[in-house]
Coordinates of C-alpha atoms and ligand atoms in Angstrom, one line a residue:
X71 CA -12.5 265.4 174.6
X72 CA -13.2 268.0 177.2
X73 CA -12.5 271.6 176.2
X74 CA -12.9 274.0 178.2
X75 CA -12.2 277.5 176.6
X76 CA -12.1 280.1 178.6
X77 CA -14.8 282.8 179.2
X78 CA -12.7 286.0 178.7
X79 CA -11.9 284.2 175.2
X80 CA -10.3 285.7 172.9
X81 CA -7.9 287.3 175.8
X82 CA -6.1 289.6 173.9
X83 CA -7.3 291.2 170.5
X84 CA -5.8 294.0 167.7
X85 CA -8.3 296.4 169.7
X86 CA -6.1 296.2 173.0
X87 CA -2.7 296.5 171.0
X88 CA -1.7 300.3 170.5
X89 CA 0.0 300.6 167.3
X90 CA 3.5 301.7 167.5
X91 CA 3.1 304.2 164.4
X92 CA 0.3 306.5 164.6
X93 CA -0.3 305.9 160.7
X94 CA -0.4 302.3 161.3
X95 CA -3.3 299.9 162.6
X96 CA -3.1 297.0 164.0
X97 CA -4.7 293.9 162.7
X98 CA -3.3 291.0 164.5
X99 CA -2.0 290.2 168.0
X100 CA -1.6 286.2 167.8
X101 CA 0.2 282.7 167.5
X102 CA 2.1 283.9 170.8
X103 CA 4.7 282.2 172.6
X104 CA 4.4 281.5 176.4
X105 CA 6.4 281.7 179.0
X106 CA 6.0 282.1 183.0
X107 CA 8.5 284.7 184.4
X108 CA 8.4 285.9 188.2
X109 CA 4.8 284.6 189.1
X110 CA 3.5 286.0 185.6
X111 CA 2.4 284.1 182.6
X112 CA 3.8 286.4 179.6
X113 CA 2.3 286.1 176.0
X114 CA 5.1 287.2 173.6
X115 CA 2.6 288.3 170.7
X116 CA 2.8 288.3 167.0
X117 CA 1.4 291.6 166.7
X118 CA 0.6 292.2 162.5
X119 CA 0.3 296.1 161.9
X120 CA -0.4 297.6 158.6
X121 CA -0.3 301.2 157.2
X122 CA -4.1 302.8 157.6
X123 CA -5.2 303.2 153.5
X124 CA -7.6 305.9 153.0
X125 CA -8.0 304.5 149.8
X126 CA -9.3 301.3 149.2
X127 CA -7.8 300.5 145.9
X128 CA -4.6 301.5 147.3
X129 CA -2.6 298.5 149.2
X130 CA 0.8 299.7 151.1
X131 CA 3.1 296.9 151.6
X132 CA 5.7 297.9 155.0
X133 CA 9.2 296.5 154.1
X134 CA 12.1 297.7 157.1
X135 CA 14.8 298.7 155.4
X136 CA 17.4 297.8 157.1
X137 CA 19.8 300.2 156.2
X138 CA 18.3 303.1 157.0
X139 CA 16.4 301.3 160.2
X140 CA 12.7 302.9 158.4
X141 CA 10.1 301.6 157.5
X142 CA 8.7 301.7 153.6
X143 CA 5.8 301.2 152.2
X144 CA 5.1 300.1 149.1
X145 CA 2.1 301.1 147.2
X146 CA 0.2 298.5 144.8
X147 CA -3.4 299.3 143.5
X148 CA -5.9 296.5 143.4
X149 CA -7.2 296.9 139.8
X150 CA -3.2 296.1 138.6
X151 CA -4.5 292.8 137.0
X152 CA -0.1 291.9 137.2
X153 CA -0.8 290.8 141.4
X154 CA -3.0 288.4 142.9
X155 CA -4.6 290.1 146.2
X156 CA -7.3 287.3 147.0
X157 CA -5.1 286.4 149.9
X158 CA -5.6 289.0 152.6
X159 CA -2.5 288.0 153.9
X160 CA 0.1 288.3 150.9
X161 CA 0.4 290.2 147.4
X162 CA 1.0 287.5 144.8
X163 CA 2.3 288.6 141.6
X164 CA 0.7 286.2 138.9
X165 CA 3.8 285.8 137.0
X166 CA 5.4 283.8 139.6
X167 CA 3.8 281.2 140.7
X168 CA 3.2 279.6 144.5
X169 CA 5.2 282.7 145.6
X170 CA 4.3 285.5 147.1
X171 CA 6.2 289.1 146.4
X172 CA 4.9 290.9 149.7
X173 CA 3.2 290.8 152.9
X174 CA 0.1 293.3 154.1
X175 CA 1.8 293.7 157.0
X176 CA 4.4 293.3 159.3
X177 CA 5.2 291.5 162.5
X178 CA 7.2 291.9 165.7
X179 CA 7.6 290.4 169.1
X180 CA 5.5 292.1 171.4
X181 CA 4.8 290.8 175.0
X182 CA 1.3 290.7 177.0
X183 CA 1.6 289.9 181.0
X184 CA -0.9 288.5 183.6
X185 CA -0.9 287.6 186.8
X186 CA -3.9 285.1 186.5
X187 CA -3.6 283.7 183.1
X188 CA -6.9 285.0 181.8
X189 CA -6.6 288.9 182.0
X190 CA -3.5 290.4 180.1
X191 CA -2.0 293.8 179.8
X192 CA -0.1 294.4 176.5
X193 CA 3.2 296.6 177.1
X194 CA 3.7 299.7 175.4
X195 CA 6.4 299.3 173.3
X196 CA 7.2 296.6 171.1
X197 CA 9.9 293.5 172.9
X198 CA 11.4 292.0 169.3
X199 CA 11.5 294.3 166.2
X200 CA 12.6 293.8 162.9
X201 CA 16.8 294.3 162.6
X202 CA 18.2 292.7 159.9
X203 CA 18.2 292.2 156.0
X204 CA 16.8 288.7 157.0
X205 CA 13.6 290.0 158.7
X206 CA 12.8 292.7 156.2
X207 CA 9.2 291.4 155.7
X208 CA 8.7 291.2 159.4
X209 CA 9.7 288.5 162.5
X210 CA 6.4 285.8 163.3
X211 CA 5.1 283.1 165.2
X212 CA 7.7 283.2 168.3
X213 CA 8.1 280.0 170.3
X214 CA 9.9 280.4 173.8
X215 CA 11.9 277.7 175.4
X216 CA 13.0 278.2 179.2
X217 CA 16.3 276.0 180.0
X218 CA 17.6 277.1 183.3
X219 CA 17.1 281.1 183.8
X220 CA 17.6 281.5 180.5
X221 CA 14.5 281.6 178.1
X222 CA 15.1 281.4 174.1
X223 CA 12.5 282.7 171.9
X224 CA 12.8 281.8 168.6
X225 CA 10.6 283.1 165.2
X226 CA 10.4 282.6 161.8
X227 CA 12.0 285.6 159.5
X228 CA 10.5 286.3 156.1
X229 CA 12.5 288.5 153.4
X230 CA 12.4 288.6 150.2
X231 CA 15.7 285.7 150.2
X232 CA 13.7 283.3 152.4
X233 CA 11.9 282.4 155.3
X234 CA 14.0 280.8 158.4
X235 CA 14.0 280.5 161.9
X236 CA 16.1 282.9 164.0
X237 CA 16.7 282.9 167.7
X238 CA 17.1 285.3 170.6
X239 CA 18.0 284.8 174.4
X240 CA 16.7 286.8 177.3
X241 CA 16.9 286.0 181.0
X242 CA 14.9 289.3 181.8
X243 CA 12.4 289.9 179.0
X244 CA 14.0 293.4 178.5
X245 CA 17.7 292.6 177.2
X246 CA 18.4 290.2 174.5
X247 CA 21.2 288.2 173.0
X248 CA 20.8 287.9 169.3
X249 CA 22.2 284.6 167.8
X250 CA 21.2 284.3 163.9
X251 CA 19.4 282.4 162.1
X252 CA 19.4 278.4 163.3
X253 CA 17.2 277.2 160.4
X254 CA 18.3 278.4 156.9
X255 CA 15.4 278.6 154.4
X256 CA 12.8 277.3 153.9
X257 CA 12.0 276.8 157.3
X258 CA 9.2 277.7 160.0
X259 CA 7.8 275.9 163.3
X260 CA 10.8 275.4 165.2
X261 CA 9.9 273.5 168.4
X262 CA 13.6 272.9 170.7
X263 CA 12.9 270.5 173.8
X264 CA 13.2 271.8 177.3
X265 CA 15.7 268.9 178.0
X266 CA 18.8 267.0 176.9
X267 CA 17.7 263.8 175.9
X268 CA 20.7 261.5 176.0
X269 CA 23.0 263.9 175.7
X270 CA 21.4 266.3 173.0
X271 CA 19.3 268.9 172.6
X272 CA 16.4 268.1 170.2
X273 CA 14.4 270.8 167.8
X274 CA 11.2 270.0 166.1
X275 CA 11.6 271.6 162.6
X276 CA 9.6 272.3 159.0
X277 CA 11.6 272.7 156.6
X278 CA 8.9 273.8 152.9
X279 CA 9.8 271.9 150.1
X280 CA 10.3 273.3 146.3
X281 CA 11.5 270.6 144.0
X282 CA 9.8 266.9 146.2
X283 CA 8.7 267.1 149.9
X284 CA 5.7 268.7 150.8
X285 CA 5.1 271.0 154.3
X286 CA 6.4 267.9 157.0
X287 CA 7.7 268.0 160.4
X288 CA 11.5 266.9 160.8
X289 CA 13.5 266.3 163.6
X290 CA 17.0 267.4 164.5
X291 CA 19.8 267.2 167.3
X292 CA 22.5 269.8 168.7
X293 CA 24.9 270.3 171.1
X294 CA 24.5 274.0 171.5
X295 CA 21.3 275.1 170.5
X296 CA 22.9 276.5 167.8
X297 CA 23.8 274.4 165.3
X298 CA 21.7 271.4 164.5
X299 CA 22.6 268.2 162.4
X300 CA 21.6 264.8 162.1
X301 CA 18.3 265.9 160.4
X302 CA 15.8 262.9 160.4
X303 CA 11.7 263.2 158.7
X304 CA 9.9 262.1 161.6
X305 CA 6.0 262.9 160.8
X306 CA 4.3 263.6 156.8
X307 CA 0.6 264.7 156.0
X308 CA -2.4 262.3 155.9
X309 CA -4.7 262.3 152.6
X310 CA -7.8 262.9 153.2
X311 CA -7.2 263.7 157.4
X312 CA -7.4 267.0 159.0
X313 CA -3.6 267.3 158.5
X314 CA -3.9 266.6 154.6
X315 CA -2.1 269.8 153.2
X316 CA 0.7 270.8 155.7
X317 CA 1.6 270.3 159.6
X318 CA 4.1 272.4 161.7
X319 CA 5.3 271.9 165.5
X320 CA 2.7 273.9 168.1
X321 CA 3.7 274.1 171.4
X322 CA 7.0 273.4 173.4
X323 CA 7.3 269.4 173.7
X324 CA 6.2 268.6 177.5
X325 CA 7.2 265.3 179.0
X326 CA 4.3 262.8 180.0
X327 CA 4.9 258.9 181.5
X328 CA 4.3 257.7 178.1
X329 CA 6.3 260.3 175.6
X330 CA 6.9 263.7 175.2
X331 CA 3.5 265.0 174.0
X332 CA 3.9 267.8 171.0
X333 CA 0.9 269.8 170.1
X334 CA 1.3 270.4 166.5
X335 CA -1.2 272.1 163.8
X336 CA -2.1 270.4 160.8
X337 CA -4.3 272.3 158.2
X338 CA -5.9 271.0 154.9
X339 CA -6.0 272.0 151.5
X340 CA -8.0 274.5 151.8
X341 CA -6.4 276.1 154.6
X342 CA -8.1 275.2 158.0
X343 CA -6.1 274.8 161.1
X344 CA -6.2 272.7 163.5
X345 CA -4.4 271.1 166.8
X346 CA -3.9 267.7 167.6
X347 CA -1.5 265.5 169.0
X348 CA 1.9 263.3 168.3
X349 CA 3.7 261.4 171.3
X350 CA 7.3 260.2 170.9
X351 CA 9.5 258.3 172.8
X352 CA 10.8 259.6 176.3
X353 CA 14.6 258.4 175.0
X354 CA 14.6 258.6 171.7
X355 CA 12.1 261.4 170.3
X356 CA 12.8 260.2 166.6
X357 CA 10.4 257.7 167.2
X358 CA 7.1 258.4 166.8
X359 CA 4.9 256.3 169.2
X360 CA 1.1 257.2 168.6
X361 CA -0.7 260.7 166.5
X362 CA -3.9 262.3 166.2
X363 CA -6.6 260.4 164.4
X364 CA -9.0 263.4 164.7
X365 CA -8.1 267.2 165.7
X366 CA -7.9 267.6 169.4
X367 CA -9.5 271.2 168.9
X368 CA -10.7 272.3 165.5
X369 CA -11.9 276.0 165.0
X370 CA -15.5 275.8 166.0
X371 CA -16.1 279.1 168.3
X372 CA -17.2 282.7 166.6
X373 CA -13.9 284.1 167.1
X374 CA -12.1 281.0 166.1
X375 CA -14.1 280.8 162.5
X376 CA -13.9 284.2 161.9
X377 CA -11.5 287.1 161.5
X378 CA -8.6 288.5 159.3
X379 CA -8.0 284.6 158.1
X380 CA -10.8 282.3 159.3
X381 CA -11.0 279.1 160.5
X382 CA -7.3 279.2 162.4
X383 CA -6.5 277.6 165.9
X384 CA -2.8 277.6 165.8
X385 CA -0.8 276.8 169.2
X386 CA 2.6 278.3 169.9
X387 CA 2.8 277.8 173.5
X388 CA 1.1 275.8 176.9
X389 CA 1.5 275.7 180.4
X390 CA 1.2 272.3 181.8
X391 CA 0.2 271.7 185.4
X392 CA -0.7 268.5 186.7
X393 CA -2.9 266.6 184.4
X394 CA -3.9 270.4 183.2
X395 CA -2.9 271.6 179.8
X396 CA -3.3 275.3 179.3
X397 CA -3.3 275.6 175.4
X398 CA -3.4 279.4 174.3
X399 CA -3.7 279.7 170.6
X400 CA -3.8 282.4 167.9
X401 CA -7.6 282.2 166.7
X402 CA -8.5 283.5 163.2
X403 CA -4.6 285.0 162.7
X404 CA -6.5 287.9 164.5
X405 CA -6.5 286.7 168.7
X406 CA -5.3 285.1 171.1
X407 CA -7.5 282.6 173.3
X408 CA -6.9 279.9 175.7
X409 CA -8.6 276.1 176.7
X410 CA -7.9 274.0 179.5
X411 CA -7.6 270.3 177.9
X412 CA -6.6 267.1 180.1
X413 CA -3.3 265.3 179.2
X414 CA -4.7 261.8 179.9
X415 CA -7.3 262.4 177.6
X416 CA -5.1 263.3 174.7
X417 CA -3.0 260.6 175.3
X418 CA -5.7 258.1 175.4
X419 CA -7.8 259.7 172.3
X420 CA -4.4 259.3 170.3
X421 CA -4.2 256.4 167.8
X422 CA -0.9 254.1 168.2
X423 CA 1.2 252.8 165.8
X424 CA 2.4 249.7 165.2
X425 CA 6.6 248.8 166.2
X426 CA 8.4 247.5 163.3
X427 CA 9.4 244.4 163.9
Ligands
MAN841 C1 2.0 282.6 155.2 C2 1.2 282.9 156.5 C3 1.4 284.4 156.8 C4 2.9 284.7 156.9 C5 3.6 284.3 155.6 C6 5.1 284.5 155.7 O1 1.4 283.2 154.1 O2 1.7 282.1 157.5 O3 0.8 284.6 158.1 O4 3.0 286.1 157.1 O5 3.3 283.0 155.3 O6 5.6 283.8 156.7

């Protein structure tokens, strides 16, 4: 497989985000959803900020209190043996286990806008902030899906009742329509085709499991966009593959001759991310018709093995032209990077499976 990363990689770092509290830093600007609007390709970035610590056995954890509209922080030392802080990413309290209690951080929507797809300019201010009770712990890992004029961007939000996916329409990228949450909890990696297919609109899904499941991706069908039924399991993890421990949609399903082609991240165990492939069937995207034997890009560059959580390439958008696919991807849950990958040569590295008879 040719990749061909681009030389301005990573495009957009923390370092070219201003925070949007002068107490805060910012740690992450990644896993962003794409969209082209008026000639411009537009990143709409996770951006992770935290409060600065002086202290380094001091950890604030921001919650938005959405009551008051503020922003709290909660203070935690390190040597309180109660929490488990070995994830940079959460605050674990031992006593409940495969939980967490808080983030490090929080997220919101922020957009980044170029006019050649390789040198962005982050906006000022941020697009999509925190609002609700259900985004409390902050709004992550948009996906945007244009149908018509009308562009929906939806994004998992985490509170302390549940992560789900809630979803937001714009036709300008400056006023939005809010319409809840379409994924109750748990839930994360919405992917909603571009099309009808035979009538219906069709949304990639993960719903986690607690009780039997594990992390999977599921399929589902609407009418509306808003309310989705007719739930179907449509891919599951592979023992002992790159996708052994848990796979979510990536970026927007694009129509090919032979399927629609989803980019989707797998990760193993141990938590390492990678992209690869599933194609399903043109008419009926249930079906799966051929997957990803091996990773079609697997962390590998400096920037994608290294940062605030290593060893991440994790898609939420791509542009396709032609036989071009324009993958931009969150490296390292710190950047965002791009590669140029060829569409025939994902379809024909892709392994296919067998009909039933
Ligand atoms: C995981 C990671 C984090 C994220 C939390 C809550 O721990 O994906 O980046 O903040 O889940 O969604």
């Amino acid at each position: 497989m040719n990749i061909q990363r681009y030389a301005e990689n990573p495009l957009v770092t923390p370092k070219d985000v201003k925070p949007h509290r002068d107490d805060f830093e910012v740690i992450g600007a990644f896993n962003a959803g794409i969209a082209q609007y008026k000639g411009e390709t537009l990143m709409l970035l996770r951006v992770a900020e935290r409060p600065i610590s002086s202290d380094p056995s001091v950890v604030k954890a921001p919650v938005y209190n959405a009551k008051s509209g503020e922003l709290e922080l909660i203070e935690f030392r390190t040597d309180d043996d109660r929490y488990d802080y070995s994830d940079p990413r959460v605050i674990r309290n031992k006593a409940k286990s495969g939980t967490f209690e808080f983030l490090t951080s929080i997220s919101y929507i922020r957009i980044a806008r170029s006019k050649d797809g390789h040198h962005f300019t982050v906006d000022e201010k941020p697009f999509i902030y925190p609002s609700n009770e259900q985004e409390t712990f902050g709004i992550e890992d948009p996906r945007v899906t244009q149908i018509g004029d009308t562009y929906y961007i939806y994004f998992s939000v985490v509170s302390p009742v549940g992560i789900g996916e809630s979803m937001v329409s714009t036709t300008d990228f400056v006023n939005t329509k809010h319409h809840g949450m379409i994924f109750g909890p748990d839930n994360k990696d919405v992917l909603i085709f571009p099309e009808k297919v035979n009538g219906k609109y069709y949304a990639l899904h993960r719903p986690t499991m607690k009780s039997i499941g594990n992390p999977e991706i599921w399929i589902a069908e609407s009418d509306n966009l808003l309310y989705w039924g007719n739930h179907k399991h449509l891919l599951g993890l592979r023992e002992g593959m790159w996708d052994s421990g848990r796979i979510g949609g990536g970026a927007v399903p694009f129509r090919t001759d032979k399927g629609w082609l989803e980019l989707y991240h797998g990760a193993t165990e141990d938590h390492r991310y990678c992209m690869g492939a599933v194609l399903l069937d043109l008419n009926d995207p249930t079906k799966v018709i051929a997957r990803s034997n091996k990773p079609v890009m697997e962390p590998e560059a400096e920037y994608e093995k290294y940062g605030f959580f290593g060893d991440v390439v994790f898609s939420c958008g791509a542009i396709v032209e032609g036989d071009t696919v324009k993958m931009f991807y969150g490296v390292a849950d710190t950047s965002m990077a791009c590669a140029e990958l060829s569409v025939q040569e994902i379809l024909d590295s892709l392994e296919y499976i067998e009909a039933e008879a």
